[in-house]
mmCIF file of C-alpha atoms in Angstrom:
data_model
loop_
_atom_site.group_PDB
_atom_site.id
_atom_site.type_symbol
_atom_site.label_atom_id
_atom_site.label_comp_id
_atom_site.label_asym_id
_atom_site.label_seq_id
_atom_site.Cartn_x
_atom_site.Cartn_y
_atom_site.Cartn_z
ATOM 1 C CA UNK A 1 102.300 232.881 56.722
ATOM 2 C CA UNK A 2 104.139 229.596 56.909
ATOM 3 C CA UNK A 3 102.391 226.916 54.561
ATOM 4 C CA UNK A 4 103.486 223.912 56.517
ATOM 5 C CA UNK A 5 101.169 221.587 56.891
ATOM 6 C CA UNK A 6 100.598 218.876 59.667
ATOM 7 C CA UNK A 7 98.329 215.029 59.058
ATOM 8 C CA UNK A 8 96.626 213.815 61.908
ATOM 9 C CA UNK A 9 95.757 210.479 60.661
ATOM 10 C CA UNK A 10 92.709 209.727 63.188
ATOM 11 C CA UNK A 11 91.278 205.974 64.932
ATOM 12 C CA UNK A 12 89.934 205.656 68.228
ATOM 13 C CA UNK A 13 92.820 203.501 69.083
ATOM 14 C CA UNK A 14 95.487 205.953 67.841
ATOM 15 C CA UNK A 15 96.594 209.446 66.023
ATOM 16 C CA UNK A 16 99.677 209.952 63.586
ATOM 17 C CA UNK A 17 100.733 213.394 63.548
ATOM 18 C CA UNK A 18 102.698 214.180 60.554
ATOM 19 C CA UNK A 19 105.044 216.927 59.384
ATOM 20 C CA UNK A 20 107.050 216.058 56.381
ATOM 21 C CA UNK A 21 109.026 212.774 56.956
ATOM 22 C CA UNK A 22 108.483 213.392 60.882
ATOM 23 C CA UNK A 23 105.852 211.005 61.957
ATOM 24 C CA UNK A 24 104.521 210.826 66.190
ATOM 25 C CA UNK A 25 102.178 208.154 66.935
ATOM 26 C CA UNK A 26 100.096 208.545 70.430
ATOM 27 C CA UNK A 27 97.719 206.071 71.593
ATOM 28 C CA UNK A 28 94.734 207.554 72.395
ATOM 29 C CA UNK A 29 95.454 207.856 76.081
ATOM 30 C CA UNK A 30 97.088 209.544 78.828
ATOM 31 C CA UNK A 31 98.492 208.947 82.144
ATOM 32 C CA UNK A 32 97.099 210.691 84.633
ATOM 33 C CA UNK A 33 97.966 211.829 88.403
ATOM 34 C CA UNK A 34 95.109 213.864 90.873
ATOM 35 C CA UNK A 35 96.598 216.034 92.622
ATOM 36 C CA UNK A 36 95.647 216.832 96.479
ATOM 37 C CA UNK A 37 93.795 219.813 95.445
ATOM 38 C CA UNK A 38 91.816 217.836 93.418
ATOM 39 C CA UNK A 39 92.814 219.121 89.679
ATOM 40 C CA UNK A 40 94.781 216.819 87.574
ATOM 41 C CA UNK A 41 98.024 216.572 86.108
ATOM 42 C CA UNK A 42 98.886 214.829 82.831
ATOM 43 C CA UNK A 43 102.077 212.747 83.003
ATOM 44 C CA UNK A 44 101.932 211.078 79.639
ATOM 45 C CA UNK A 45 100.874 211.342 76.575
ATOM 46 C CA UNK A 46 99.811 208.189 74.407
ATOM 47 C CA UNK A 47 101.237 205.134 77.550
ATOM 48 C CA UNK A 48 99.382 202.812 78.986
ATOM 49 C CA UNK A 49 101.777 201.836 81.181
ATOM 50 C CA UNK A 50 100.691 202.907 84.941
ATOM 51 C CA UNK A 51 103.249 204.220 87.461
ATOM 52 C CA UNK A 52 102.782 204.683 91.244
ATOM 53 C CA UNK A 53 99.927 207.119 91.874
ATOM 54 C CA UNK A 54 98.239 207.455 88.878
ATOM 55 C CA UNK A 55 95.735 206.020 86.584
ATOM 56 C CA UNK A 56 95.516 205.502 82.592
ATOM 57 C CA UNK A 57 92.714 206.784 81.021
ATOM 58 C CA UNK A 58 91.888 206.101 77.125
ATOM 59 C CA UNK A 59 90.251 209.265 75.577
ATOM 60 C CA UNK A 60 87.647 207.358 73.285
ATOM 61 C CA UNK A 61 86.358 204.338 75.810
ATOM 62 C CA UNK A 62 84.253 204.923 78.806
ATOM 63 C CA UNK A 63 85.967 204.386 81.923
ATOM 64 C CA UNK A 64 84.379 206.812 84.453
ATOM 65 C CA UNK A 65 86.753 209.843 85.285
ATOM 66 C CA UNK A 66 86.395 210.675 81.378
ATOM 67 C CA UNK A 67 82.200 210.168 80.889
ATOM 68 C CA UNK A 68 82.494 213.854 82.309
ATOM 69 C CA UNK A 69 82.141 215.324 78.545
ATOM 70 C CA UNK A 70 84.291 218.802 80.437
ATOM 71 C CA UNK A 71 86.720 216.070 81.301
ATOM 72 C CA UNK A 72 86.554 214.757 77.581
ATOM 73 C CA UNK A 73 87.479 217.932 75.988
ATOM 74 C CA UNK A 74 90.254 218.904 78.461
ATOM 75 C CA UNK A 75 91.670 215.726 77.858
ATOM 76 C CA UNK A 76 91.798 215.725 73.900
ATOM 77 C CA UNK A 77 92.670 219.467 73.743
ATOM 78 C CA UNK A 78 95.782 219.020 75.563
ATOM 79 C CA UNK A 79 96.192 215.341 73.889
ATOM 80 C CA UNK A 80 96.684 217.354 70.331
ATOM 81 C CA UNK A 81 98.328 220.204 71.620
ATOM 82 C CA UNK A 82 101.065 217.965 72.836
ATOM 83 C CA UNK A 83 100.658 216.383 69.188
ATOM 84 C CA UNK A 84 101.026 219.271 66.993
ATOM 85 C CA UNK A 85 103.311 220.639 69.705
ATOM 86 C CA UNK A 86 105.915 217.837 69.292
ATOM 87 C CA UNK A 87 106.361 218.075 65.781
ATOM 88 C CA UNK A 88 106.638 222.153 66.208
ATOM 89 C CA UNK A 89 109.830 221.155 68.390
ATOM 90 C CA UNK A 90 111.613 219.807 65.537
ATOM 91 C CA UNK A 91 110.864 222.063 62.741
ATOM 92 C CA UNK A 92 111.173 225.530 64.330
ATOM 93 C CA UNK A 93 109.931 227.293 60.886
ATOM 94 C CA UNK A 94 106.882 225.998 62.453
ATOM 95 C CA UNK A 95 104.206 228.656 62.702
ATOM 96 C CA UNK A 96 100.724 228.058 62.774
ATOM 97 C CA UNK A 97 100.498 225.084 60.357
ATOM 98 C CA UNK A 98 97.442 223.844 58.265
ATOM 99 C CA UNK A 99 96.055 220.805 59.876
ATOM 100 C CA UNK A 100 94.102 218.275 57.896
ATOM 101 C CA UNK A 101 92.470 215.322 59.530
ATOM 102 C CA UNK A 102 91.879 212.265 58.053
ATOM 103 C CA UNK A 103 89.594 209.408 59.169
ATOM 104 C CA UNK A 104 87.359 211.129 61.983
ATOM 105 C CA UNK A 105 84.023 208.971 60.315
ATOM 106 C CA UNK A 106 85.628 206.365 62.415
ATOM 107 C CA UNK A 107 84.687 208.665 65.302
ATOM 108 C CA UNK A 108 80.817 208.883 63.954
ATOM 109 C CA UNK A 109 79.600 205.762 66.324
ATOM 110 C CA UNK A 110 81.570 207.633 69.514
ATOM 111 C CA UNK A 111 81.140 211.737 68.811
ATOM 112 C CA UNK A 112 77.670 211.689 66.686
ATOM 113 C CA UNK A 113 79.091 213.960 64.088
ATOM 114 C CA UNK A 114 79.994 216.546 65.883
ATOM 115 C CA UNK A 115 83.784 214.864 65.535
ATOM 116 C CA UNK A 116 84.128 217.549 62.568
ATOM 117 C CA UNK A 117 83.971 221.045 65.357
ATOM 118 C CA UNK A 118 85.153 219.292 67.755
ATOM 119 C CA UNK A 119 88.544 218.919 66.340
ATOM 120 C CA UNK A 120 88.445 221.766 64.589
ATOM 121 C CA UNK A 121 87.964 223.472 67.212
ATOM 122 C CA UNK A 122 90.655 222.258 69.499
ATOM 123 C CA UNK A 123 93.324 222.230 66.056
ATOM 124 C CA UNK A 124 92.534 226.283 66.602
ATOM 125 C CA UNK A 125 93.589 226.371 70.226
ATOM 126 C CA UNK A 126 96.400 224.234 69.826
ATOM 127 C CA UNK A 127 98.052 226.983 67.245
ATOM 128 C CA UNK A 128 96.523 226.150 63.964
ATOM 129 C CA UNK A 129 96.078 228.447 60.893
ATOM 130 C CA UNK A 130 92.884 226.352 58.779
ATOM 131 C CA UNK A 131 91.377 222.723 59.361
ATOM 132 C CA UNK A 132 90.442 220.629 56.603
ATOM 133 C CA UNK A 133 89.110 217.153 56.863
ATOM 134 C CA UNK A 134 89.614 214.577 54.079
ATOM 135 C CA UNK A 135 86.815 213.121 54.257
ATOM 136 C CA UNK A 136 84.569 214.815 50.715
ATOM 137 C CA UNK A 137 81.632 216.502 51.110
ATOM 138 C CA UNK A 138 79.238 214.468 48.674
ATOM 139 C CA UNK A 139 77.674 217.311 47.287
ATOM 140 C CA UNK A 140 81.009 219.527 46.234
ATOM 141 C CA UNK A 141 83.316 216.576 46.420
ATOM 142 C CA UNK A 142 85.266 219.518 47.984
ATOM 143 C CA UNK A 143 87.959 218.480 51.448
ATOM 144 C CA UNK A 144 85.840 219.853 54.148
ATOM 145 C CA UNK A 145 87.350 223.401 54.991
ATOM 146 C CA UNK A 146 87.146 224.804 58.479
ATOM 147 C CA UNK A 147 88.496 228.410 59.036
ATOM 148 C CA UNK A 148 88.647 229.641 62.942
ATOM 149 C CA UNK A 149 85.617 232.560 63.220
ATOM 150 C CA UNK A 150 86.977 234.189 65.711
ATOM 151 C CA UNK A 151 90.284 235.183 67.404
#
């Protein structure tokens, strides 16, 4: 296995993906366009900056098309999968990386705790190998470790 290892330095406001000296930063947001059929198509990653027919929508505020929670997780699946994705581009050794997360208790007032599988979770479908968390668990003063259960 590759032992490259990716940062996502987490805030509600924005996400630094790291690999080595390559840094990405995304707003926590994405341009989006419905389509006539009714599904939707992501045009941006990390604007707010509309364009004709489409509508910003910020993955951590409320703003209607995103209270769906289905809506939620298809949004910040493909919002780190373009993430982790980008900075796979540049370093084509690439293959799937060990992601650690830092600062998700800033997500504790917004996800209730369940910030911890949540990104885990979508880190897994987006290609990664293990998920650990920097945040210490007070009782082992261990990094939190997540391995993927199941293939």
């Amino acid at each position: 296995f590759d032992d490259t290892q990716i940062t996502i330095e987490t805030s509600p406001d924005h996400f630094d993906f790291r690999l080595k000296e390559q840094t990405i930063r995304l707003k926590t947001c994405l341009l989006v366009r419905t389509l006539k059929d009714g599904n939707n198509e992501i045009l941006e990653f990390g604007t707010d900056q509309e364009i004709a027919d489409s509508r910003i929508f910020y993955l951590f505020q409320e703003n209607g098309w995103l209270d769906n929670s289905s809506r939620q997780v298809w949004a910040l699946r493909n919002f780190l999968q373009y993430g982790i994705k980008s900075l796979r581009l540049k370093n084509r050794a690439v293959f799937r990386p060990v992601v650690h997360f830092t600062g998700v208790f800033s997500f504790d007032h917004l996800l209730m705790g369940y910030q911890f599988f949540l990104f885990s979770e979508l880190a897994f479908s987006a290609g990664a190998r293990e998920v650990y968390f920097s945040e210490l668990d007070h009782r082992s003063m261990q990094p939190r470790k997540f391995l993927k259960l199941t293939d």
